[in-house]
Amino acid sequence: MKFEIKDSFVGQVHVILADEENLIPDSVNQIADGLSEKLKALADKSRFRAKAGQVLEYTPIGDGDPAKLLIIGAGKLGDDRARSLEEFGGYAVKNTLTSGFTSVSVVGTGSADDARILLGARLAAYRFDKYMTKLSDDQKPSLESVTLVTSDVTATREAFEPLDAAAAGTEMARDLMNEPPNVLYPESYAGRIKEMESIGLKVTILGEKELEELGMLSLLGVGQGSVKESKVAMMEWNGGGDEAPLALVGKGVCFDSGGISIKPGPNMQDMKGDMGGSAAVVGAMKTLALRKAKANVVGLVGLVENMPDGNASRPGDIVKTMSGQTVENQNTDAEGRLVLCDVLWYAQETYKPKAIVDLATLTGAIIVSLGHENAGLFSNDDDLASQLTNAGLEEGETVWRLPLSPKYDKLLKSQFADMKNIGGPAAGSITAAQFLKRFIKDGVAWAHIDIAGVAWKSGDKSPIDPSWASGFGPRLLDRLVKDNFEAK
Ligand code: BES
Ligand code: MN
Ligand code: ZN
């Protein structure tokens, strides 16, 4: 699909933004003289109030374009303008994607932040239907181009460029998440990451032999019940000179069966998405490379499959992590932290980062705490925490901070090893974060984001989030870099 910015209408369908304060903009008179009066009367009769997503449809009489006019509500533009614009763009696509028409022109507010409309349109046009062999022609998209109409073409194009890169990162994260686990497993996943060398990233893949030599025995223990080889992938983007990098670390459990502590059957298929943290990191690296960010960022992902097997790790096993600390495995379903602890340690040893952010679908408990509206944020650094909070608000990928405290550490005490990998029924997300913190060296700013509640969708969907996988993360991380780690 093409997404363009022009200064005049070109599409078969014209979509016009309406907000609650200004139901029918005067600009519709550019389409036909006196149209605004007609539409105001129609809006009145049809109870059109410009609520978010509400549609007023008008079919002009005559043979030329537009064949159809859609006035779409953007709600109250003032409340969260960026979100309203994105969702408006999303509704424009949602209402036309399979309509039969091939081109749509969209008119927004006329300011450069209308670029958000095109971002929303692109995110809404996402489909993951490559395995559907029986779609009828009517179920397939007809739309081929979305053109944003504005008088300020240059400024809007400039504003759209980085957003377009962010959309590409989000799409990549969604694709990785949506793939079935028989297609996307550590080795095939590493192969897709390797392909990103074509956009200027330096990619290194480590296999089991190298991981063993490095001492990542905790990560390897999680993967030992799987016939698939475990991998760690590193992606380096060097756009910032000699600066110490920001490290992004992601949990990439390509399928989490729970292992010997096997999960119950219902919805286990969702655990193909247990690599959501890694997908966020990979998508973010793609965005940073596409927009040539002026920063040094390295992405590291631990890729494993957690399976029950004669060779799988057992509850009671004690593993030595790369840091030297030992862990008693009391529940093989608490595997994410066993993967992350080694990758976090390796990231610090290898890259001496000035800050680390890890993302993981780590605990079901975070869904109990925050539902599906916010990711959980844990940090040892107030500045990094507020940078992430603000980045989330800017991009609509919000995080909510929860506490860390040494008081929770006693819950991780083991009789036999330095610690155990579960904390018991209380404060499950906090004890998981507290576990990770033991692998962060003194003085390193670190944040952990538990995305178990936001990586994939349950229930109501926003138009810009049309598939199972949300693609949460790349936009948040890209904004973090843009606002805080980049030479201006
Ligand atoms: N991948 C799961 C967490 C999860 C649960 C993600 C639901 C998304 C939706 C993780 O590996 C896990 O199983 N965590 C356990 C930890 C427990 C055994 C301490 C959990 O949350 O139950
Ligand atoms: Mn698990
Ligand atoms: Zn897991």
XYZ file of C-alpha atoms and ligand atoms in Angstrom:
512
model
C 0.000 0.000 0.000
C 1.189 3.518 -0.836
C 1.000 6.343 1.714
C 1.480 9.793 0.217
C 1.153 13.466 1.002
C -0.163 15.873 -1.641
C -1.808 19.259 -1.888
C -4.920 18.211 -3.786
C -7.581 15.500 -3.786
C -6.819 12.440 -5.917
C -8.798 9.535 -4.473
C -12.049 7.804 -5.384
C -13.163 8.207 -1.782
C -12.617 11.398 0.173
C -12.394 11.182 3.930
C -12.768 14.361 5.960
C -11.924 14.778 9.623
C -14.687 16.074 11.858
C -14.204 16.993 15.489
C -16.842 17.499 18.109
C -16.350 21.272 18.096
C -16.461 21.579 14.321
C -18.713 18.936 12.825
C -18.414 19.867 9.158
C -15.261 21.760 8.154
C -15.646 24.510 5.558
C -12.928 22.858 3.482
C -15.567 20.508 2.037
C -16.646 23.437 -0.124
C -13.478 22.774 -2.133
C -15.179 19.608 -3.345
C -18.427 21.322 -4.326
C -19.847 24.773 -3.723
C -22.267 24.900 -0.836
C -21.503 21.327 0.247
C -20.919 22.278 3.863
C -24.502 23.501 4.304
C -25.862 20.290 2.819
C -23.688 18.154 5.058
C -24.557 20.138 8.163
C -28.212 19.420 7.523
C -27.457 15.752 6.894
C -25.345 15.555 10.075
C -28.193 17.010 12.065
C -30.728 14.534 10.694
C -28.497 11.527 11.148
C -27.373 12.244 14.729
C -23.764 12.667 13.614
C -21.778 14.060 16.563
C -18.186 13.378 15.361
C -17.601 10.841 18.117
C -14.352 8.940 17.548
C -14.936 6.585 14.652
C -18.458 7.784 13.862
C -19.071 7.934 10.100
C -21.318 10.219 8.053
C -21.549 8.908 4.533
C -22.514 11.048 1.556
C -22.742 9.939 -2.047
C -22.482 12.881 -4.426
C -24.631 12.687 -7.520
C -22.549 12.596 -10.687
C -20.072 10.342 -12.449
C -16.679 11.738 -11.365
C -14.634 11.333 -8.198
C -15.233 11.352 -5.380
C -17.680 8.520 -5.721
C -18.153 8.750 -2.009
C -17.504 11.149 0.823
C -16.934 9.944 4.364
C -16.970 12.412 7.216
C -15.301 10.564 10.088
C -15.356 11.690 13.695
C -12.081 12.258 15.542
C -13.815 12.861 18.865
C -12.437 15.687 20.988
C -9.172 16.571 19.263
C -7.800 18.432 22.250
C -7.686 15.547 24.748
C -4.851 13.536 23.222
C -4.343 15.058 19.811
C -1.755 12.599 18.505
C -3.936 9.595 19.420
C -7.062 11.194 17.953
C -5.293 11.870 14.673
C -3.823 8.357 14.491
C -7.157 6.741 15.222
C -8.908 8.947 12.690
C -6.410 7.752 10.068
C -7.092 4.235 11.289
C -10.839 4.611 10.846
C -10.326 6.064 7.362
C -8.583 2.849 6.359
C -10.880 0.547 8.305
C -13.860 1.957 6.397
C -12.261 1.628 2.979
C -9.746 -1.230 3.097
C -12.017 -3.847 1.538
C -14.636 -1.433 0.174
C -13.859 -2.130 -3.474
C -12.317 1.307 -3.952
C -8.591 1.509 -4.610
C -7.664 5.057 -3.604
C -8.627 7.381 -0.802
C -7.803 10.998 -0.059
C -7.835 12.088 3.557
C -8.170 15.644 4.825
C -7.124 16.379 8.387
C -6.549 19.573 10.294
C -4.051 21.212 7.946
C -1.166 21.248 10.420
C 2.014 19.177 10.090
C 0.962 16.803 12.838
C -1.532 15.458 10.315
C 1.409 13.126 9.635
C -0.020 11.163 12.574
C -3.091 10.488 10.441
C -0.968 8.733 7.862
C 0.832 6.771 10.588
C -2.560 5.621 11.875
C -3.633 4.724 8.345
C -0.535 2.598 7.809
C -0.879 0.813 11.149
C -4.556 0.118 10.404
C -3.779 -1.321 6.984
C -1.683 -4.097 8.553
C -2.862 -7.629 7.789
C -1.452 -11.010 8.672
C -3.308 -13.338 6.340
C -0.463 -15.169 4.623
C -1.764 -18.532 5.816
C -5.368 -17.926 4.692
C -5.861 -19.824 1.439
C -9.619 -19.461 1.149
C -10.224 -15.713 1.324
C -12.826 -14.590 -1.180
C -11.986 -11.607 -3.371
C -14.335 -9.486 -1.292
C -12.381 -10.285 1.854
C -9.124 -9.099 0.331
C -8.050 -5.448 0.530
C -8.968 -3.351 -2.483
C -7.288 -0.211 -1.226
C -3.937 0.571 -2.844
C -3.201 4.125 -1.824
C -3.935 6.604 0.924
C -3.175 10.246 0.170
C -3.120 12.817 2.907
C -4.196 16.176 1.523
C -2.621 19.263 3.060
C -1.478 22.703 1.989
C 1.755 22.254 3.943
C 3.231 19.334 1.995
C 6.903 19.884 2.849
C 6.509 20.117 6.624
C 4.055 17.220 6.733
C 6.340 14.981 4.676
C 9.205 15.825 7.002
C 7.059 14.944 10.005
C 5.937 11.685 8.426
C 9.382 10.309 7.593
C 10.329 9.151 11.128
C 6.755 8.023 11.787
C 6.886 5.889 8.662
C 10.037 4.229 10.041
C 8.258 3.666 13.347
C 5.367 2.013 11.510
C 7.811 -0.301 9.740
C 9.258 -1.336 13.114
C 5.794 -1.955 14.535
C 4.864 -4.066 11.512
C 8.022 -6.100 11.890
C 7.243 -6.764 15.560
C 3.680 -7.785 14.644
C 4.853 -10.120 11.900
C 7.315 -11.860 14.224
C 4.657 -12.239 16.909
C 1.916 -13.448 14.598
C 4.054 -16.155 12.970
C 3.255 -19.644 14.251
C 5.875 -21.309 16.437
C 6.567 -24.060 13.912
C 7.697 -21.344 11.503
C 9.343 -18.902 13.902
C 11.758 -20.726 16.237
C 15.175 -19.549 17.447
C 17.127 -20.428 14.323
C 14.596 -19.131 11.786
C 14.078 -16.045 13.942
C 17.826 -15.406 14.016
C 17.775 -15.723 10.234
C 15.210 -12.939 9.964
C 17.301 -10.773 12.252
C 20.382 -11.456 10.110
C 18.480 -10.083 7.096
C 18.435 -6.693 8.784
C 22.080 -6.241 7.817
C 20.634 -4.965 4.547
C 19.437 -1.801 6.317
C 22.813 -1.092 7.931
C 22.676 -2.996 11.218
C 25.626 -5.099 12.317
C 24.178 -8.475 13.292
C 25.914 -11.232 15.248
C 24.306 -14.588 16.039
C 25.605 -16.909 18.750
C 24.718 -20.614 18.788
C 24.715 -23.129 21.640
C 28.425 -23.916 21.472
C 29.385 -20.252 21.844
C 26.768 -19.668 24.533
C 28.177 -22.572 26.522
C 31.699 -21.192 26.236
C 30.421 -17.831 27.463
C 28.769 -19.526 30.440
C 25.161 -18.722 29.605
C 24.062 -21.959 31.259
C 20.866 -20.502 32.640
C 19.610 -19.518 29.169
C 20.744 -22.857 27.771
C 18.924 -24.690 30.567
C 15.621 -23.223 29.408
C 16.191 -24.414 25.846
C 17.564 -27.864 26.672
C 14.207 -29.619 26.398
C 13.703 -28.359 22.868
C 15.008 -29.919 19.666
C 15.515 -26.366 18.394
C 18.910 -24.803 18.990
C 18.953 -21.779 21.311
C 20.402 -18.555 19.935
C 21.367 -15.088 21.083
C 21.273 -12.314 18.490
C 22.894 -8.885 18.689
C 22.011 -5.938 16.478
C 24.247 -2.871 16.581
C 23.321 0.565 15.307
C 26.190 3.030 15.432
C 24.864 6.459 14.598
C 26.289 8.299 17.600
C 30.087 8.387 17.384
C 32.066 7.159 20.401
C 29.264 7.357 22.994
C 28.573 4.321 25.187
C 25.460 2.688 23.762
C 21.964 2.228 25.060
C 21.290 -1.532 25.293
C 17.852 -2.963 24.549
C 17.341 -6.529 25.744
C 14.386 -8.733 24.828
C 12.896 -12.037 25.999
C 12.536 -14.251 22.965
C 10.807 -17.423 24.151
C 9.473 -18.574 20.793
C 7.084 -20.925 22.513
C 6.496 -21.229 26.251
C 4.807 -24.521 27.087
C 5.904 -24.072 30.695
C 8.328 -26.985 30.326
C 8.014 -29.743 32.941
C 5.884 -27.295 34.987
C 3.584 -27.470 31.988
C 0.883 -24.862 31.451
C -2.834 -25.738 31.272
C -4.143 -26.367 27.751
C -6.606 -23.516 27.130
C -5.029 -20.625 25.249
C -1.584 -22.186 25.315
C -1.336 -21.205 21.644
C -0.927 -17.594 22.795
C 2.487 -18.575 24.119
C 3.861 -18.300 20.602
C 3.857 -14.608 21.528
C 6.226 -15.107 24.447
C 8.925 -13.600 22.250
C 7.103 -10.238 22.334
C 9.902 -8.486 24.231
C 12.424 -9.538 21.625
C 10.052 -8.505 18.820
C 9.861 -5.041 20.397
C 13.656 -4.822 20.405
C 14.031 -6.101 16.841
C 11.316 -3.734 15.602
C 12.930 -0.807 17.416
C 16.322 -1.576 15.859
C 14.669 -1.627 12.468
C 13.075 1.774 13.080
C 16.335 3.305 14.323
C 18.222 2.019 11.289
C 15.551 3.151 8.814
C 15.493 6.667 10.154
C 19.270 6.700 10.667
C 19.098 7.687 14.326
C 22.031 9.721 15.619
C 22.615 7.395 18.548
C 24.463 4.219 19.476
C 22.008 1.478 20.333
C 22.544 -2.247 20.623
C 19.707 -4.758 20.705
C 20.208 -8.201 22.258
C 17.635 -10.977 22.238
C 17.698 -14.400 23.883
C 15.919 -16.880 21.624
C 14.811 -20.214 23.081
C 11.902 -22.627 23.113
C 10.629 -23.892 26.496
C 9.496 -27.512 26.092
C 8.902 -30.583 28.271
C 11.135 -33.499 27.317
C 13.330 -36.257 28.716
C 16.190 -33.802 28.540
C 14.253 -30.782 29.811
C 15.313 -28.945 32.955
C 13.535 -30.107 36.117
C 12.191 -28.283 39.150
C 15.036 -28.633 41.613
C 17.791 -28.182 39.052
C 20.458 -25.672 40.001
C 22.109 -23.695 37.193
C 25.103 -21.400 37.190
C 24.365 -18.138 35.395
C 26.959 -16.292 33.330
C 27.379 -13.852 36.248
C 28.516 -16.715 38.472
C 25.433 -16.579 40.683
C 23.506 -19.839 41.047
C 19.749 -20.305 40.694
C 17.516 -23.098 41.905
C 14.817 -23.711 39.314
C 11.632 -24.249 41.293
C 9.273 -23.768 38.390
C 10.317 -24.314 34.803
C 7.512 -21.958 33.726
C 9.376 -19.031 35.280
C 11.822 -19.286 32.383
C 11.891 -15.736 31.061
C 14.054 -14.436 33.878
C 16.429 -17.379 33.386
C 16.939 -16.269 29.797
C 17.167 -12.552 30.527
C 19.656 -12.823 33.400
C 22.340 -14.190 31.087
C 21.624 -11.777 28.232
C 21.597 -8.810 30.626
C 24.951 -9.872 32.035
C 26.432 -10.454 28.614
C 25.169 -7.032 27.438
C 26.977 -5.276 30.288
C 30.206 -7.268 29.871
C 30.333 -6.769 26.117
C 28.962 -3.282 25.494
C 29.428 -1.346 28.774
C 26.112 0.418 28.050
C 25.183 3.708 29.688
C 21.664 2.381 30.205
C 19.751 -0.865 29.678
C 16.071 -1.352 28.965
C 14.722 -4.883 28.877
C 11.289 -5.919 27.642
C 9.568 -9.206 28.346
C 6.216 -10.941 28.471
C 7.422 -11.952 31.909
C 4.517 -12.495 34.283
C 0.798 -13.224 34.230
C 0.719 -11.219 37.455
C 1.254 -7.957 35.577
C -2.107 -8.556 33.881
C -3.691 -8.840 37.321
C -2.065 -5.527 38.312
C -2.482 -3.398 35.198
C -4.772 -5.246 32.796
C -4.165 -4.606 29.129
C -3.856 -0.806 29.266
C -0.333 -0.255 30.575
C 2.904 -2.194 30.576
C 4.624 -2.540 33.959
C 7.749 -0.456 34.451
C 10.463 -1.168 37.006
C 13.621 0.884 37.261
C 16.599 1.641 39.486
C 16.842 5.117 37.931
C 14.212 7.844 38.289
C 15.367 9.727 35.186
C 15.194 6.685 32.940
C 11.804 5.801 34.434
C 10.329 9.202 33.690
C 11.879 9.244 30.213
C 10.109 5.968 29.477
C 6.855 7.145 31.017
C 6.897 10.272 28.853
C 7.883 8.373 25.713
C 4.929 6.055 26.298
C 2.504 8.952 26.614
C 3.864 10.512 23.419
C 3.372 7.344 21.405
C 0.330 5.824 23.051
C 2.327 2.853 24.378
C 1.973 3.649 28.035
C 3.886 2.216 30.972
C 3.093 2.410 34.678
C 5.820 2.271 37.288
C 5.755 -0.301 40.076
C 8.190 -0.504 42.973
C 11.487 -2.264 43.425
C 12.743 -2.724 46.959
C 15.264 -4.949 48.759
C 12.387 -5.869 51.068
C 11.097 -8.205 48.373
C 14.424 -10.010 48.130
C 13.680 -12.442 50.936
C 11.000 -13.994 48.717
C 13.753 -15.221 46.384
C 15.770 -17.035 49.056
C 16.690 -20.647 48.259
C 17.860 -23.361 50.650
C 20.326 -24.696 48.105
C 21.463 -21.895 45.784
C 21.998 -18.136 45.724
C 18.356 -17.637 44.774
C 15.317 -19.410 43.349
C 13.475 -18.391 40.205
C 10.035 -17.862 41.757
C 8.884 -15.736 44.654
C 5.566 -17.295 45.582
C 2.035 -15.986 45.102
C 2.593 -12.408 46.341
C 3.886 -9.568 44.147
C 4.739 -11.858 41.242
C 5.794 -9.133 38.820
C 7.909 -7.371 41.424
C 9.803 -10.479 42.493
C 10.506 -11.192 38.822
C 11.940 -7.676 38.439
C 13.829 -8.068 41.705
C 15.362 -11.258 40.280
C 16.541 -9.426 37.144
C 17.993 -6.604 39.223
C 20.503 -9.060 40.699
C 22.116 -9.186 37.282
C 22.506 -5.425 36.876
C 25.899 -4.059 37.886
C 26.136 -1.171 40.343
C 25.826 2.217 38.670
C 24.112 1.014 35.495
C 20.768 2.703 34.813
C 18.273 -0.049 34.071
C 14.585 -0.381 33.360
C 12.518 -3.535 32.960
C 9.194 -3.407 31.121
C 6.785 -6.292 31.640
C 4.617 -6.354 28.512
C 2.657 -9.563 29.186
C -0.615 -7.581 29.235
C -0.075 -5.467 26.139
C 1.855 -7.589 23.629
C -1.252 -9.163 22.181
C -4.879 -8.312 22.177
C -7.846 -9.445 24.112
C -11.196 -7.742 23.684
C -11.723 -4.337 22.134
C -9.354 -3.196 19.471
C -8.347 0.250 18.354
C -8.468 0.642 14.560
C -4.696 1.087 14.455
C -4.194 -2.260 16.187
C -5.967 -4.637 13.823
C -4.195 -7.978 14.360
C -3.655 -10.317 17.286
C -0.139 -9.005 17.899
C -0.128 -5.364 18.932
C 3.481 -4.670 18.007
C 3.963 -2.875 21.319
C 7.447 -1.508 21.891
C 9.210 -0.146 18.806
C 7.433 3.190 18.970
C 8.061 3.512 22.715
C 11.766 2.688 22.360
C 12.219 4.839 19.285
C 10.730 7.801 21.119
C 12.932 7.119 24.149
C 15.979 7.275 21.890
C 14.782 10.305 19.936
C 14.045 12.414 23.015
C 16.903 11.341 25.286
C 19.771 9.534 23.576
C 20.155 11.365 20.332
C 22.409 14.236 19.334
C 20.009 17.008 18.422
N 5.340 -16.185 29.570
C 4.802 -16.305 30.863
C 4.083 -15.043 31.331
C 2.807 -14.693 30.612
C 1.575 -15.088 31.105
C 2.838 -13.917 29.479
C 0.417 -14.732 30.455
C 1.672 -13.551 28.831
C 0.461 -13.950 29.304
C 5.924 -16.596 31.862
O 6.981 -17.333 31.365
C 5.315 -17.385 32.954
O 4.864 -18.458 32.706
N 5.301 -16.810 34.154
C 4.745 -17.465 35.275
C 5.645 -17.194 36.436
C 5.342 -18.018 37.646
C 5.595 -19.482 37.377
C 6.194 -17.523 38.770
C 3.359 -16.885 35.507
O 3.149 -15.696 35.270
O 2.461 -17.637 35.884
Mn 6.647 -19.393 31.442
Zn 7.349 -17.176 29.362
